[in-house]
mmCIF file of C-alpha atoms in Angstrom:
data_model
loop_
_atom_site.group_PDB
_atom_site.id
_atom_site.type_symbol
_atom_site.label_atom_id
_atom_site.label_comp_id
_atom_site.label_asym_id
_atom_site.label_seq_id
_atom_site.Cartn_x
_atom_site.Cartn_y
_atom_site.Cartn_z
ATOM 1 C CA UNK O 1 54.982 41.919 52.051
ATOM 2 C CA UNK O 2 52.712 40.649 54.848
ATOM 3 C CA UNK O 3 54.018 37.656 57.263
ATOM 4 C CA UNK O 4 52.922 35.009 55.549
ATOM 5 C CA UNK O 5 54.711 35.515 52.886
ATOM 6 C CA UNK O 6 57.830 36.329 54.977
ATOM 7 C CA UNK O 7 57.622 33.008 56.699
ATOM 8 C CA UNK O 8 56.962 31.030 53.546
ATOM 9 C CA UNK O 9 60.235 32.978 52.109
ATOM 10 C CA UNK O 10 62.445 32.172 55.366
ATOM 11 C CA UNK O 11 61.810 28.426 55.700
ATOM 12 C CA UNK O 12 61.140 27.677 52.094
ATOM 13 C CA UNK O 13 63.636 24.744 52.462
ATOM 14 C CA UNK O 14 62.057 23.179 55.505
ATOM 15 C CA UNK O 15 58.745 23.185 53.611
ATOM 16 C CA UNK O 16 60.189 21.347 50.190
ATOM 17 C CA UNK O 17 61.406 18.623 52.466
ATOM 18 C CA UNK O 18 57.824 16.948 52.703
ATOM 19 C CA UNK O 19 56.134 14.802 49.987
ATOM 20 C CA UNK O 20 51.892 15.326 49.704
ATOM 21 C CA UNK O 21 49.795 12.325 50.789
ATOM 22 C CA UNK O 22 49.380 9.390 48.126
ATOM 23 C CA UNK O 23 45.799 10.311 47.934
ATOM 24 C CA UNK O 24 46.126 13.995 47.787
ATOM 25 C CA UNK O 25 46.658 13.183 43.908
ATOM 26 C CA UNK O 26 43.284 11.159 43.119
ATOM 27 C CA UNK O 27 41.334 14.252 45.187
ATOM 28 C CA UNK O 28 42.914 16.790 43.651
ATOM 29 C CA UNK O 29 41.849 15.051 40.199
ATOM 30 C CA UNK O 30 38.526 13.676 41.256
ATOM 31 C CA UNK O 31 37.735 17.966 42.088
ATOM 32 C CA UNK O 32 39.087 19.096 38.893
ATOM 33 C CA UNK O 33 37.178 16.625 37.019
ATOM 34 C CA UNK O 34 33.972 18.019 39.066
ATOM 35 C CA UNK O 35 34.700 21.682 38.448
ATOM 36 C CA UNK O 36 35.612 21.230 34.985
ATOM 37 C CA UNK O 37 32.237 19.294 34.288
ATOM 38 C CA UNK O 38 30.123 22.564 34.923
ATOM 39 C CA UNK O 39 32.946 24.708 33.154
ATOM 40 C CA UNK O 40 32.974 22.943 30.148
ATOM 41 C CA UNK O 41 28.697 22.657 30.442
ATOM 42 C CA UNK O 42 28.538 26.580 30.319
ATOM 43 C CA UNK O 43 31.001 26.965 27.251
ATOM 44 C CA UNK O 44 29.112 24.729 25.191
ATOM 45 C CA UNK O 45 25.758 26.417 26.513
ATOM 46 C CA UNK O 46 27.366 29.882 25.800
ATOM 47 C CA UNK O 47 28.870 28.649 22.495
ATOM 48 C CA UNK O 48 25.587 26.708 20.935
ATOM 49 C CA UNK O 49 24.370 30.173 22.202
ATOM 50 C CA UNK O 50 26.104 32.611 20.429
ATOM 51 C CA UNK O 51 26.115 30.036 17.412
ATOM 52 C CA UNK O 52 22.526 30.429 16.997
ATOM 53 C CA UNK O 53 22.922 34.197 17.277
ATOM 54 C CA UNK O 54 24.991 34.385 15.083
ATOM 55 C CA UNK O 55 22.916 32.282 12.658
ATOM 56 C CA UNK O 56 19.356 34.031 13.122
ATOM 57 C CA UNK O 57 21.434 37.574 12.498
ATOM 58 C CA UNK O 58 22.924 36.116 8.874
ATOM 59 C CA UNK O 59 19.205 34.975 8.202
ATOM 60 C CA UNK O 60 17.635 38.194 8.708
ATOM 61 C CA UNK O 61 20.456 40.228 7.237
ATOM 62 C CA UNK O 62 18.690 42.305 3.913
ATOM 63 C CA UNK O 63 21.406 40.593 1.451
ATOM 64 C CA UNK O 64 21.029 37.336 2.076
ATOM 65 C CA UNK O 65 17.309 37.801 0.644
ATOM 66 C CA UNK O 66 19.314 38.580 -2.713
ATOM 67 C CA UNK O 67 19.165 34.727 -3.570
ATOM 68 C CA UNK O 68 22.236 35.753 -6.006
ATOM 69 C CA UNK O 69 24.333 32.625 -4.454
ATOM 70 C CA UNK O 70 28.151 33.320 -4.801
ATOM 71 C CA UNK O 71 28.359 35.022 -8.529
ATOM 72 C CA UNK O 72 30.188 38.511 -8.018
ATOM 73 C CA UNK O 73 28.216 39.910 -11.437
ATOM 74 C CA UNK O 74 24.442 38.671 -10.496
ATOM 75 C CA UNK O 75 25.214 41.283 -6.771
ATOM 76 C CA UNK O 76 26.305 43.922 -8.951
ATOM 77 C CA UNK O 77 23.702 43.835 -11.201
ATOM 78 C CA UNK O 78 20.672 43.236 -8.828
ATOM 79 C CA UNK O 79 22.888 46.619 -7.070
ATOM 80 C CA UNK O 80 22.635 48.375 -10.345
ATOM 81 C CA UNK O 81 19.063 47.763 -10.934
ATOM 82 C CA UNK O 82 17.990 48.387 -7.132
ATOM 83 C CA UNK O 83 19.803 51.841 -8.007
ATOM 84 C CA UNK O 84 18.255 52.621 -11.441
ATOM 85 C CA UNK O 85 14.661 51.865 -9.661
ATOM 86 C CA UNK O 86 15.509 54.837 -7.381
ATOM 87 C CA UNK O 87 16.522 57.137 -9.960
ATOM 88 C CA UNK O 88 12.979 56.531 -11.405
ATOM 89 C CA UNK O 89 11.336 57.633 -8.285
ATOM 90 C CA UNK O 90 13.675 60.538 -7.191
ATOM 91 C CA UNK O 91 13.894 62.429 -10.685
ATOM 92 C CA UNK O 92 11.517 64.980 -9.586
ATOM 93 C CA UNK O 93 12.915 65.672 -6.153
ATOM 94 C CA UNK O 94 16.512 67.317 -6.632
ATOM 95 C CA UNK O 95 17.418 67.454 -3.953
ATOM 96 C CA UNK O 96 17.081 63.239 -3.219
ATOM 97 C CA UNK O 97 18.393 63.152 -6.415
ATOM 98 C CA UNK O 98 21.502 64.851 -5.460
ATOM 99 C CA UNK O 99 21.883 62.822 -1.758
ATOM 100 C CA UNK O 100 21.197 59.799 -4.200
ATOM 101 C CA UNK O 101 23.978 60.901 -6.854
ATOM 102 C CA UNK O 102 26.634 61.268 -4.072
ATOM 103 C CA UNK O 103 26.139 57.908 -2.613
ATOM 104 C CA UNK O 104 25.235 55.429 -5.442
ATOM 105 C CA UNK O 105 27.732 56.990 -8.147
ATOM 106 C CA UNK O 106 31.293 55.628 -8.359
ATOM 107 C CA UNK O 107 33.787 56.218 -10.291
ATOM 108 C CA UNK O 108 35.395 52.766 -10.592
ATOM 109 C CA UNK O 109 32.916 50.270 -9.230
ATOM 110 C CA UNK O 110 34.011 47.741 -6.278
ATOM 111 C CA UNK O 111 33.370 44.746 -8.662
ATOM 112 C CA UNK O 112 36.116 46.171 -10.969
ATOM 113 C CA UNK O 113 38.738 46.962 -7.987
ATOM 114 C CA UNK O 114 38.350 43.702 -6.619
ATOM 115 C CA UNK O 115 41.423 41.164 -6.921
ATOM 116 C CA UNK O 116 41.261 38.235 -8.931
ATOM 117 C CA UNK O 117 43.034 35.990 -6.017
ATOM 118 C CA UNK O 118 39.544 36.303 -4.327
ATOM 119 C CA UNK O 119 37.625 33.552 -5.025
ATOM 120 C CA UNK O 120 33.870 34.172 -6.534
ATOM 121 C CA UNK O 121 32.199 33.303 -2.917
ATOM 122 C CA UNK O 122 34.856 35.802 -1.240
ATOM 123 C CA UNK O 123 34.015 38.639 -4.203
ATOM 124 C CA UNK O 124 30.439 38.027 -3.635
ATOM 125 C CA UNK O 125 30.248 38.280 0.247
ATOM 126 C CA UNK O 126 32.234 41.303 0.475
ATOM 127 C CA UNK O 127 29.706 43.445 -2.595
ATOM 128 C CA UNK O 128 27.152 41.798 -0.744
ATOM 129 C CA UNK O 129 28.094 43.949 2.352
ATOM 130 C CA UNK O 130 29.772 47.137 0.510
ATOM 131 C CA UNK O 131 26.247 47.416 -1.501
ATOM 132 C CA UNK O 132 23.702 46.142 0.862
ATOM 133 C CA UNK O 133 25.093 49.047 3.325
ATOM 134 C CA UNK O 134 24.541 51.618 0.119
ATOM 135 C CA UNK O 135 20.817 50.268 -0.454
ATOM 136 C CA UNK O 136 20.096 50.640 3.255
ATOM 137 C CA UNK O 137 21.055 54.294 2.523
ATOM 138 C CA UNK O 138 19.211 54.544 -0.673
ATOM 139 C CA UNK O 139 16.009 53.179 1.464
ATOM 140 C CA UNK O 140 16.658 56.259 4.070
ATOM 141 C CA UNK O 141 16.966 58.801 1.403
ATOM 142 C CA UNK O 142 13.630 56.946 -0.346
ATOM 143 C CA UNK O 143 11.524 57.937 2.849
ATOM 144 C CA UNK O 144 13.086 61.649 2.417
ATOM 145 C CA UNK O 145 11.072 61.601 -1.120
ATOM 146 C CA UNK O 146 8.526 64.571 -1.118
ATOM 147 C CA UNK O 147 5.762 62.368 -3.569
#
């Protein structure tokens, strides 16, 4: 400990004896109040911030150009037919056809293991993500095509 703290320890009764000033109250406020002004400034900056972020990133995200809305089936299918499109063009390549085989073809789809307690919004967003992450690899293995 250094001596400060020694001293504070050794006469801690001498130094609870003593009341603040009346007006050491109102400063002390009027301070926080002006510290807390900028504070609260920069978390509303930061948090419109990071709102807007977060809203240009869901805009530009590939599934929200779906324009399925919230119906579980309408993802699936525009998934399914996104997927049969591919098979078209990667028939005569085997080995893309192979790459695309072991990522598209399930044995028990997602829209079939998904609980019922989910509402249809819920269903939707989470195919939305599970599928729109196995088209971005279907567009990689595309570019792999030898046409």
């Amino acid at each position: 400990m250094n001596r400060l703290e020694d001293y504070i320890r050794a006469n801690a009764s001498q130094l609870d004896t003593a009341l603040p000033p009346s007006e050491a109250e109102a400063r002390f406020l009027e301070r926080w109040e002006a510290d807390n002004k900028g504070k609260r400034r920069k978390i509303y900056y930061f948090a419109f911030s990071a709102a807007a972020a977060v809203a240009l990133l869901l805009a530009l995200l590939p599934w929200n150009s779906w324009g399925l809305g919230n119906d579980p089936d309408a993802v699936y299918e525009h998934y399914l037919a996104a997927v049969a499109d591919a098979w078209e063009l990667v028939s005569y390549d085997e080995e893309a056809a192979a790459m695309l085989g072991s990522l598209t073809q399930e044995a028990i789809p997602l829209r079939d293991q998904l609980p019922d307690e989910l509402s249809s919004r819920e269903q939707a967003a989470i195919l939305r993500s599970y599928y729109g992450d196995l088209l971005s690899g279907v567009d990689k293995i595309m570019k792999t095509v030898k046409r």
